[in-house]
Amino acid sequence: AGHGSGPAEDGAPPAPARVLFPPTFSVSEIKNKQRRHFMFLRWKQQQRKEKLAAKKKRRKEREALGDKAPPKAIPKTIENQRVYDETTVDPNDEEVAFDEATDEFAPYFNRQTVPKILITTSDRPRGRTVRFCEQLSTVIPNSHVYYRRGLALKRIIPQCIARDFTDLMVINEDRKIPNGLVLSHLPDGPTAHFRMSSVRLRKEIKRKGKEPTEHVPEVILNNFTTRLGHSIGRMFASLFPHDPQFIGRQVATFHNQRDYIFFRFHRYIFKSEKKVGIQELGPRFTLKLRSLQKGTFDSKFGEYEWIHKRREMDTNRRKFHL
Amino acid sequence: RTKTQNFCRNEYNLTGLCNRSSCPLANSQYATIREEKGRCYLYMKVIERAPFPRRLWERVLLSKNYEKALEEIDENLIYWPRFIRHKCKQRFTKITQYLIRIRKLTLKRQRKLVPLRRKIERREKRREEKALIAAQLDNAIEKELLERLKQDTYGDIYNFPIHAFDKALQQQDAESESESDAEKEEDDEEMDKREFVEADDSDLSDFEDMDKLETSEEEQEEEEEVEEKASHSKSKGKTPLKGPARRKRPYIEIEYEEETEPTTKTKAV
């Protein structure tokens, strides 16, 4: 009876209060598109109603039980369901601690070296990239921007080492927007190649803050759990001088989520003991790691520690590497 | 097709335009320059070989030396019409010029174009958006900052009455009990506590916090900086209570004096 009323009322009739769909009937069997669409909408509405009713019932039961109610079910998220990565670092792992004490960042973490960074771009940077470089250099203390007019990377690296730079950042550009970042730790350090996306310059961020000052910001590194993530995190940490100046109240955050690293730069203020306000200043961008090389930048002969292999790594939605 | 002339599609054409005088098919005596793999050859066609299509075009290798090659062309095309000779030399000049340019360019870095895959780009963008939503960056940053505040990485700067006061009271009681042994024990305990707490934290902040603890201690000792902070924070509308937190200082100074001597010297200068 309910089924018969459907095709008879075409156009936009109000749906009856209780429509009976015979169990063998499937909405996709109707050949007429308009009718099929209509029946599908009605079916959807019915589903939603049923779901709402079920929810209400469950909530009533929970209230009725009171304290004896079973605990709320935790919804499944991708982070919950993440495939366990065997290279996850345990905070108490000695081997990792030993490795980190002897790897290339050890002098930085032992306070022996002060970071000095060279920011450059690919050939012929366009306006947006140039401005982004400038802003980046204000965010990272002790950094210098040099333009590259046709100089080969392999040749400027020894020059940089001679002038005591600790890190080299190359921002690659495509169609007037920055889209890649090569970060290499200079005295023979690892080189990481990232794909950069959603770059927002300072004027595009909705905030009313002033520019970042010259104070050394703090660094927050979130969610770098695996070995690979650990080394990348240390790379980021070594960009900033090790003694943050808390008067500046600035903080640079590298947050890793599902293999995307989000960079933000904020100024914080503690309104009370339990409340902090943050105001975003400074550019923001997201990075996705493409490859990590052992030595300094060398596309042909470098030894790759990790490459993103699309066919193997992108297929599983629950598996992340950083 | 330009306004006045067509282009000729024949590969043996000398000028590239379709005229009666420069068509290799229309003229029974013709010559061209063509280059293969960086070497230039002079191709000639004469009427005697017209019935033998396979042997029609005679090929002569020209020397790499520019002037010598020009002489060779002259030599081979002696008694040939002026037009063909002239055009051959012109063509040869042009070809050598662009070969030189190719060689120069290959020495410089070449831009390698990597094609984007649209489906993959879209996928990555979508995943990034979802990750951004899942990340809840603001909350995460705020939480982290509050944690650092709790763990005293900021030390003396922020004074919130309840928290710091209680802590200071606790430590004052501890001081009054016994001498440096107790203090040192407490310090060790605090250090242990700190280490223990940090181990629970997310991983990298371990190193950060450890070092920042030290730095905060260093900074506490600087009078100027304290005043700066006071003035700075007052300008932001906070009124820090210096009293309770100050009691923490003396015994911590004992702990870290040696380490920070060099830095204090430099800072004083």
mmCIF file of C-alpha atoms in Angstrom, chain A:
data_model
loop_
_atom_site.group_PDB
_atom_site.id
_atom_site.type_symbol
_atom_site.label_atom_id
_atom_site.label_comp_id
_atom_site.label_asym_id
_atom_site.label_seq_id
_atom_site.Cartn_x
_atom_site.Cartn_y
_atom_site.Cartn_z
ATOM 1 C CA ALA A 1 0.000 0.000 0.000
ATOM 2 C CA GLY A 2 2.797 2.375 0.878
ATOM 3 C CA HIS A 3 4.702 1.337 -2.164
ATOM 4 C CA GLY A 4 1.750 2.098 -4.361
ATOM 5 C CA SER A 5 1.402 5.588 -3.023
ATOM 6 C CA GLY A 6 4.927 6.453 -4.040
ATOM 7 C CA PRO A 7 4.800 6.388 -7.829
ATOM 8 C CA ALA A 8 1.334 7.860 -7.810
ATOM 9 C CA GLU A 9 2.519 11.008 -6.117
ATOM 10 C CA ASP A 10 5.262 12.420 -8.213
ATOM 11 C CA GLY A 11 6.567 15.920 -7.818
ATOM 12 C CA ALA A 12 6.959 16.995 -4.203
ATOM 13 C CA PRO A 13 4.322 15.384 -2.065
ATOM 14 C CA PRO A 14 4.780 15.190 1.699
ATOM 15 C CA ALA A 15 6.062 11.816 2.790
ATOM 16 C CA PRO A 16 3.525 9.708 4.662
ATOM 17 C CA ALA A 17 4.160 9.145 8.316
ATOM 18 C CA ARG A 18 4.937 5.495 8.042
ATOM 19 C CA VAL A 19 6.058 4.100 4.732
ATOM 20 C CA LEU A 20 6.375 0.384 4.433
ATOM 21 C CA PHE A 21 9.087 -0.848 2.188
ATOM 22 C CA PRO A 22 8.665 -4.514 1.436
ATOM 23 C CA PRO A 23 11.909 -6.222 2.314
ATOM 24 C CA THR A 24 12.629 -7.508 -1.178
ATOM 25 C CA PHE A 25 12.305 -4.075 -2.705
ATOM 26 C CA SER A 26 15.400 -2.130 -3.477
ATOM 27 C CA VAL A 27 15.382 1.464 -4.487
ATOM 28 C CA SER A 28 17.793 0.895 -7.319
ATOM 29 C CA GLU A 29 15.366 -1.297 -9.213
ATOM 30 C CA ILE A 30 13.138 1.508 -10.374
ATOM 31 C CA LYS A 31 14.088 2.525 -13.857
ATOM 32 C CA ASN A 32 12.621 5.975 -13.783
ATOM 33 C CA LYS A 33 15.220 8.347 -12.428
ATOM 34 C CA GLN A 34 12.859 10.829 -10.908
ATOM 35 C CA ARG A 35 10.878 8.235 -9.125
ATOM 36 C CA ARG A 36 13.945 6.393 -8.054
ATOM 37 C CA HIS A 37 15.419 9.546 -6.615
ATOM 38 C CA PHE A 38 12.243 10.272 -4.762
ATOM 39 C CA MET A 39 12.042 6.807 -3.304
ATOM 40 C CA PHE A 40 15.636 6.986 -2.286
ATOM 41 C CA LEU A 41 15.070 10.214 -0.416
ATOM 42 C CA ARG A 42 12.188 8.714 1.392
ATOM 43 C CA TRP A 43 14.178 5.683 2.286
ATOM 44 C CA LYS A 44 16.932 7.894 3.627
ATOM 45 C CA GLN A 45 14.519 9.854 5.739
ATOM 46 C CA GLN A 46 13.195 6.685 7.192
ATOM 47 C CA GLN A 47 16.656 5.455 8.025
ATOM 48 C CA ARG A 48 17.445 8.684 9.772
ATOM 49 C CA LYS A 49 14.275 8.484 11.811
ATOM 50 C CA GLU A 50 15.034 4.971 12.868
ATOM 51 C CA LYS A 51 18.526 5.937 13.852
ATOM 52 C CA LEU A 52 17.287 8.856 15.903
ATOM 53 C CA ALA A 53 14.756 6.665 17.634
ATOM 54 C CA ALA A 54 17.418 4.101 18.452
ATOM 55 C CA LYS A 55 19.647 6.790 19.889
ATOM 56 C CA LYS A 56 16.907 8.143 22.060
ATOM 57 C CA LYS A 57 16.120 4.716 23.335
ATOM 58 C CA ARG A 58 19.723 4.080 24.199
ATOM 59 C CA ARG A 59 20.033 7.353 25.996
ATOM 60 C CA LYS A 60 16.939 6.638 28.028
ATOM 61 C CA GLU A 61 18.280 3.259 29.001
ATOM 62 C CA ARG A 62 21.553 4.805 30.022
ATOM 63 C CA GLU A 63 19.829 7.334 32.193
ATOM 64 C CA ALA A 64 17.596 4.716 33.655
ATOM 65 C CA LEU A 65 20.523 2.568 34.639
ATOM 66 C CA GLY A 66 22.349 5.496 36.100
ATOM 67 C CA ASP A 67 25.630 4.456 37.615
ATOM 68 C CA LYS A 68 25.373 0.897 36.489
ATOM 69 C CA ALA A 69 25.315 1.893 32.855
ATOM 70 C CA PRO A 70 28.016 0.346 30.713
ATOM 71 C CA PRO A 71 30.757 2.809 29.772
ATOM 72 C CA LYS A 72 30.302 4.819 26.649
ATOM 73 C CA ALA A 73 31.639 3.186 23.552
ATOM 74 C CA ILE A 74 34.704 4.876 22.132
ATOM 75 C CA PRO A 75 34.242 5.789 18.508
ATOM 76 C CA LYS A 76 36.744 4.325 16.137
ATOM 77 C CA THR A 77 39.087 6.880 14.703
ATOM 78 C CA ILE A 78 41.928 6.443 12.336
ATOM 79 C CA GLU A 79 44.330 7.166 15.137
ATOM 80 C CA ASN A 80 42.760 4.427 17.202
ATOM 81 C CA GLN A 81 42.838 1.955 14.401
ATOM 82 C CA ARG A 82 46.318 2.761 13.311
ATOM 83 C CA VAL A 83 48.363 -0.221 12.295
ATOM 84 C CA TYR A 84 50.971 -0.689 14.921
ATOM 85 C CA ASP A 85 54.281 0.397 13.615
ATOM 86 C CA GLU A 86 57.120 -1.678 14.848
ATOM 87 C CA THR A 87 59.513 1.181 14.807
ATOM 88 C CA THR A 88 57.555 3.092 17.391
ATOM 89 C CA VAL A 89 59.893 4.577 19.883
ATOM 90 C CA ASP A 90 59.459 3.702 23.477
ATOM 91 C CA PRO A 91 60.469 6.612 25.650
ATOM 92 C CA ASN A 92 62.608 4.400 27.778
ATOM 93 C CA ASP A 93 64.333 2.683 24.954
ATOM 94 C CA GLU A 94 68.024 2.662 25.565
ATOM 95 C CA GLU A 95 69.081 1.825 22.105
ATOM 96 C CA VAL A 96 67.257 4.792 20.737
ATOM 97 C CA ALA A 97 68.673 7.025 23.402
ATOM 98 C CA PHE A 98 72.139 5.817 22.588
ATOM 99 C CA ASP A 99 71.610 6.322 18.888
ATOM 100 C CA GLU A 100 70.437 9.795 19.445
ATOM 101 C CA ALA A 101 73.370 10.625 21.597
ATOM 102 C CA THR A 102 75.694 9.709 18.779
ATOM 103 C CA ASP A 103 73.925 10.833 15.666
ATOM 104 C CA GLU A 104 74.405 14.001 13.721
ATOM 105 C CA PHE A 105 72.312 16.129 15.984
ATOM 106 C CA ALA A 106 74.202 15.286 19.103
ATOM 107 C CA PRO A 107 76.357 18.400 19.006
ATOM 108 C CA TYR A 108 73.275 20.507 18.763
ATOM 109 C CA PHE A 109 71.576 18.823 21.642
ATOM 110 C CA ASN A 110 74.707 19.047 23.690
ATOM 111 C CA ARG A 111 74.725 22.764 23.121
ATOM 112 C CA GLN A 112 77.931 22.796 21.237
ATOM 113 C CA THR A 113 76.639 24.366 18.080
ATOM 114 C CA VAL A 114 74.342 27.256 17.464
ATOM 115 C CA PRO A 115 72.087 26.815 14.494
ATOM 116 C CA LYS A 116 72.647 29.066 11.551
ATOM 117 C CA ILE A 117 70.307 28.605 8.683
ATOM 118 C CA LEU A 118 70.434 29.466 5.041
ATOM 119 C CA ILE A 119 67.137 29.810 3.284
ATOM 120 C CA THR A 120 67.079 29.828 -0.454
ATOM 121 C CA THR A 121 64.760 29.034 -3.303
ATOM 122 C CA SER A 122 64.875 27.438 -6.691
ATOM 123 C CA ASP A 123 65.696 29.569 -9.694
ATOM 124 C CA ARG A 124 63.776 32.723 -10.320
ATOM 125 C CA PRO A 125 61.458 32.841 -7.341
ATOM 126 C CA ARG A 126 58.190 34.610 -7.787
ATOM 127 C CA GLY A 127 56.642 37.165 -5.434
ATOM 128 C CA ARG A 128 54.819 34.809 -3.176
ATOM 129 C CA THR A 129 57.796 32.625 -2.603
ATOM 130 C CA VAL A 130 59.989 35.592 -1.908
ATOM 131 C CA ARG A 131 57.638 36.915 0.695
ATOM 132 C CA PHE A 132 57.308 33.504 2.211
ATOM 133 C CA CYS A 133 61.059 33.249 2.516
ATOM 134 C CA GLU A 134 61.248 36.562 4.249
ATOM 135 C CA GLN A 135 58.578 35.619 6.715
ATOM 136 C CA LEU A 136 60.203 32.322 7.366
ATOM 137 C CA SER A 137 63.428 34.040 8.139
ATOM 138 C CA THR A 138 61.731 36.195 10.734
ATOM 139 C CA VAL A 139 60.262 33.135 12.342
ATOM 140 C CA ILE A 140 63.493 31.202 12.556
ATOM 141 C CA PRO A 141 66.137 33.101 14.436
ATOM 142 C CA ASN A 142 69.604 33.337 13.016
ATOM 143 C CA SER A 143 68.578 32.623 9.475
ATOM 144 C CA HIS A 144 69.620 34.292 6.270
ATOM 145 C CA VAL A 145 67.918 34.408 2.930
ATOM 146 C CA TYR A 146 70.042 34.267 -0.180
ATOM 147 C CA TYR A 147 68.745 34.239 -3.676
ATOM 148 C CA ARG A 148 70.021 31.724 -6.060
ATOM 149 C CA ARG A 149 70.808 32.845 -9.498
ATOM 150 C CA GLY A 150 71.583 29.674 -11.259
ATOM 151 C CA LEU A 151 73.957 28.279 -8.704
ATOM 152 C CA ALA A 152 74.190 24.571 -8.404
ATOM 153 C CA LEU A 153 73.320 23.159 -5.023
ATOM 154 C CA LYS A 154 76.266 20.859 -4.995
ATOM 155 C CA ARG A 155 78.590 23.801 -5.228
ATOM 156 C CA ILE A 156 77.024 25.989 -2.640
ATOM 157 C CA ILE A 157 77.049 23.267 -0.031
ATOM 158 C CA PRO A 158 80.793 23.323 0.560
ATOM 159 C CA GLN A 159 80.663 27.093 0.657
ATOM 160 C CA CYS A 160 77.991 26.956 3.293
ATOM 161 C CA ILE A 161 79.958 24.546 5.361
ATOM 162 C CA ALA A 162 82.929 26.834 5.127
ATOM 163 C CA ARG A 163 80.881 29.732 6.387
ATOM 164 C CA ASP A 164 79.601 27.798 9.361
ATOM 165 C CA PHE A 165 76.021 27.276 8.416
ATOM 166 C CA THR A 166 74.356 24.395 10.153
ATOM 167 C CA ASP A 167 71.276 23.969 8.014
ATOM 168 C CA LEU A 168 70.177 24.619 4.504
ATOM 169 C CA MET A 169 66.586 25.081 3.470
ATOM 170 C CA VAL A 170 65.627 25.187 -0.163
ATOM 171 C CA ILE A 171 62.089 26.131 -1.003
ATOM 172 C CA ASN A 172 61.057 24.780 -4.313
ATOM 173 C CA GLU A 173 58.559 26.612 -6.351
ATOM 174 C CA ASP A 174 56.021 25.730 -8.961
ATOM 175 C CA ARG A 175 53.758 28.157 -10.761
ATOM 176 C CA LYS A 176 54.473 30.979 -8.400
ATOM 177 C CA ILE A 177 53.690 29.134 -5.199
ATOM 178 C CA PRO A 178 56.097 27.272 -2.978
ATOM 179 C CA ASN A 179 55.464 23.584 -3.087
ATOM 180 C CA GLY A 180 58.529 21.777 -1.854
ATOM 181 C CA LEU A 181 61.102 22.007 0.853
ATOM 182 C CA VAL A 182 64.505 20.468 1.056
ATOM 183 C CA LEU A 183 65.967 20.640 4.486
ATOM 184 C CA SER A 184 69.488 19.456 4.970
ATOM 185 C CA HIS A 185 71.622 19.515 8.001
ATOM 186 C CA LEU A 186 74.912 20.734 6.815
ATOM 187 C CA PRO A 187 77.987 19.163 8.146
ATOM 188 C CA ASP A 188 77.136 15.883 6.526
ATOM 189 C CA GLY A 189 73.725 15.605 7.941
ATOM 190 C CA PRO A 190 70.568 13.992 6.717
ATOM 191 C CA THR A 191 68.558 15.645 4.019
ATOM 192 C CA ALA A 192 64.815 15.570 4.087
ATOM 193 C CA HIS A 193 62.691 16.375 1.096
ATOM 194 C CA PHE A 194 59.142 17.465 1.798
ATOM 195 C CA ARG A 195 56.194 18.403 -0.236
ATOM 196 C CA MET A 196 54.763 21.675 1.048
ATOM 197 C CA SER A 197 51.130 22.537 0.750
ATOM 198 C CA SER A 198 48.614 25.073 1.958
ATOM 199 C CA VAL A 199 51.070 27.827 2.559
ATOM 200 C CA ARG A 200 49.499 30.839 4.167
ATOM 201 C CA LEU A 201 51.394 34.050 4.385
ATOM 202 C CA ARG A 202 50.998 36.328 7.339
ATOM 203 C CA LYS A 203 48.552 38.661 5.757
ATOM 204 C CA GLU A 204 46.245 35.803 4.870
ATOM 205 C CA ILE A 205 45.926 34.549 8.395
ATOM 206 C CA LYS A 206 42.994 35.965 10.220
ATOM 207 C CA ARG A 207 44.538 37.508 13.235
ATOM 208 C CA LYS A 208 45.404 40.906 14.479
ATOM 209 C CA GLY A 209 48.805 40.288 15.914
ATOM 210 C CA LYS A 210 52.025 42.073 15.324
ATOM 211 C CA GLU A 211 55.007 40.568 13.663
ATOM 212 C CA PRO A 212 57.118 37.943 15.310
ATOM 213 C CA THR A 213 59.807 39.548 17.390
ATOM 214 C CA GLU A 214 63.421 38.640 17.568
ATOM 215 C CA HIS A 215 63.048 36.447 20.611
ATOM 216 C CA VAL A 216 63.914 32.832 20.317
ATOM 217 C CA PRO A 217 60.690 30.881 20.200
ATOM 218 C CA GLU A 218 59.902 27.665 21.943
ATOM 219 C CA VAL A 219 59.417 24.540 19.965
ATOM 220 C CA ILE A 220 56.652 22.007 20.254
ATOM 221 C CA LEU A 221 56.931 18.716 18.470
ATOM 222 C CA ASN A 222 53.852 16.549 18.605
ATOM 223 C CA ASN A 223 53.247 12.988 17.646
ATOM 224 C CA PHE A 224 56.579 12.017 16.260
ATOM 225 C CA THR A 225 56.438 8.465 17.395
ATOM 226 C CA THR A 226 58.368 6.193 15.105
ATOM 227 C CA ARG A 227 62.112 6.090 14.594
ATOM 228 C CA LEU A 228 61.732 7.982 11.371
ATOM 229 C CA GLY A 229 59.512 10.492 13.035
ATOM 230 C CA HIS A 230 62.037 10.871 15.778
ATOM 231 C CA SER A 231 64.836 11.740 13.447
ATOM 232 C CA ILE A 232 62.709 14.185 11.526
ATOM 233 C CA GLY A 233 61.608 15.763 14.754
ATOM 234 C CA ARG A 234 65.168 16.222 15.836
ATOM 235 C CA MET A 235 65.921 17.801 12.547
ATOM 236 C CA PHE A 236 63.235 20.349 13.134
ATOM 237 C CA ALA A 237 64.336 20.938 16.648
ATOM 238 C CA SER A 238 67.847 21.621 15.523
ATOM 239 C CA LEU A 239 66.674 24.534 13.453
ATOM 240 C CA PHE A 240 65.930 26.587 16.509
ATOM 241 C CA PRO A 241 68.421 27.680 19.108
ATOM 242 C CA HIS A 242 68.261 25.562 22.125
ATOM 243 C CA ASP A 243 67.498 28.195 24.714
ATOM 244 C CA PRO A 244 64.108 29.658 24.169
ATOM 245 C CA GLN A 245 63.477 33.091 25.518
ATOM 246 C CA PHE A 246 60.318 32.838 27.453
ATOM 247 C CA ILE A 247 59.864 36.567 27.516
ATOM 248 C CA GLY A 248 59.027 36.450 23.873
ATOM 249 C CA ARG A 249 56.165 34.058 24.508
ATOM 250 C CA GLN A 250 56.378 32.688 21.056
ATOM 251 C CA VAL A 251 56.060 29.103 20.145
ATOM 252 C CA ALA A 252 56.630 27.245 16.916
ATOM 253 C CA THR A 253 54.732 24.020 16.590
ATOM 254 C CA PHE A 254 55.381 21.052 14.389
ATOM 255 C CA HIS A 255 52.426 18.773 14.741
ATOM 256 C CA ASN A 256 52.418 15.440 13.015
ATOM 257 C CA GLN A 257 49.073 13.921 12.199
ATOM 258 C CA ARG A 258 48.705 11.021 9.823
ATOM 259 C CA ASP A 259 52.020 11.756 8.195
ATOM 260 C CA TYR A 260 51.244 15.404 7.611
ATOM 261 C CA ILE A 261 53.338 17.838 9.573
ATOM 262 C CA PHE A 262 51.570 21.076 10.335
ATOM 263 C CA PHE A 263 53.671 24.066 11.154
ATOM 264 C CA ARG A 264 52.203 26.917 13.120
ATOM 265 C CA PHE A 265 53.691 29.889 14.865
ATOM 266 C CA HIS A 266 51.833 31.408 17.799
ATOM 267 C CA ARG A 267 52.156 33.877 20.562
ATOM 268 C CA TYR A 268 50.720 32.617 23.812
ATOM 269 C CA ILE A 269 49.608 34.273 26.972
ATOM 270 C CA PHE A 270 48.585 32.608 30.179
ATOM 271 C CA LYS A 271 45.345 34.108 31.250
ATOM 272 C CA SER A 272 45.161 32.038 34.356
ATOM 273 C CA GLU A 273 46.537 28.828 35.654
ATOM 274 C CA LYS A 274 44.333 26.653 33.578
ATOM 275 C CA LYS A 275 43.791 28.798 30.612
ATOM 276 C CA VAL A 276 46.088 29.904 27.887
ATOM 277 C CA GLY A 277 45.289 32.038 24.918
ATOM 278 C CA ILE A 278 47.134 31.694 21.662
ATOM 279 C CA GLN A 279 47.242 34.052 18.804
ATOM 280 C CA GLU A 280 48.532 32.947 15.489
ATOM 281 C CA LEU A 281 51.173 35.013 13.865
ATOM 282 C CA GLY A 282 53.659 33.950 11.337
ATOM 283 C CA PRO A 283 53.207 31.846 8.277
ATOM 284 C CA ARG A 284 51.752 28.410 8.296
ATOM 285 C CA PHE A 285 52.286 25.457 6.058
ATOM 286 C CA THR A 286 51.977 21.698 5.978
ATOM 287 C CA LEU A 287 54.670 19.288 5.009
ATOM 288 C CA LYS A 288 54.604 15.733 3.836
ATOM 289 C CA LEU A 289 57.812 13.816 3.892
ATOM 290 C CA ARG A 290 58.900 12.437 0.572
ATOM 291 C CA SER A 291 62.338 11.157 1.222
ATOM 292 C CA LEU A 292 65.119 11.160 3.721
ATOM 293 C CA GLN A 293 68.698 10.887 2.606
ATOM 294 C CA LYS A 294 71.647 10.016 4.706
ATOM 295 C CA GLY A 295 74.182 12.540 3.516
ATOM 296 C CA THR A 296 73.748 16.039 2.217
ATOM 297 C CA PHE A 297 71.712 16.755 -0.822
ATOM 298 C CA ASP A 298 72.688 14.558 -3.680
ATOM 299 C CA SER A 299 70.103 13.359 -6.065
ATOM 300 C CA LYS A 300 72.122 10.783 -7.920
ATOM 301 C CA PHE A 301 74.486 9.181 -5.507
ATOM 302 C CA GLY A 302 72.775 9.756 -2.251
ATOM 303 C CA GLU A 303 71.918 6.968 0.052
ATOM 304 C CA TYR A 304 68.261 7.074 0.813
ATOM 305 C CA GLU A 305 67.167 6.177 4.237
ATOM 306 C CA TRP A 306 63.495 6.350 3.418
ATOM 307 C CA ILE A 307 61.496 7.066 0.315
ATOM 308 C CA HIS A 308 57.785 7.367 0.047
ATOM 309 C CA LYS A 309 56.734 4.602 -2.238
ATOM 310 C CA ARG A 310 53.334 5.449 -3.401
ATOM 311 C CA ARG A 311 52.068 2.067 -4.408
ATOM 312 C CA GLU A 312 53.062 0.370 -1.242
ATOM 313 C CA MET A 313 52.488 3.027 1.306
ATOM 314 C CA ASP A 314 49.410 4.843 0.184
ATOM 315 C CA THR A 315 47.189 1.820 -0.142
ATOM 316 C CA ASN A 316 46.608 1.218 3.507
ATOM 317 C CA ARG A 317 44.626 3.949 5.136
ATOM 318 C CA ARG A 318 45.573 3.026 8.626
ATOM 319 C CA LYS A 319 49.275 2.807 8.272
ATOM 320 C CA PHE A 320 51.464 5.822 8.848
ATOM 321 C CA HIS A 321 55.162 6.182 8.939
ATOM 322 C CA LEU A 322 56.008 9.253 10.833
#
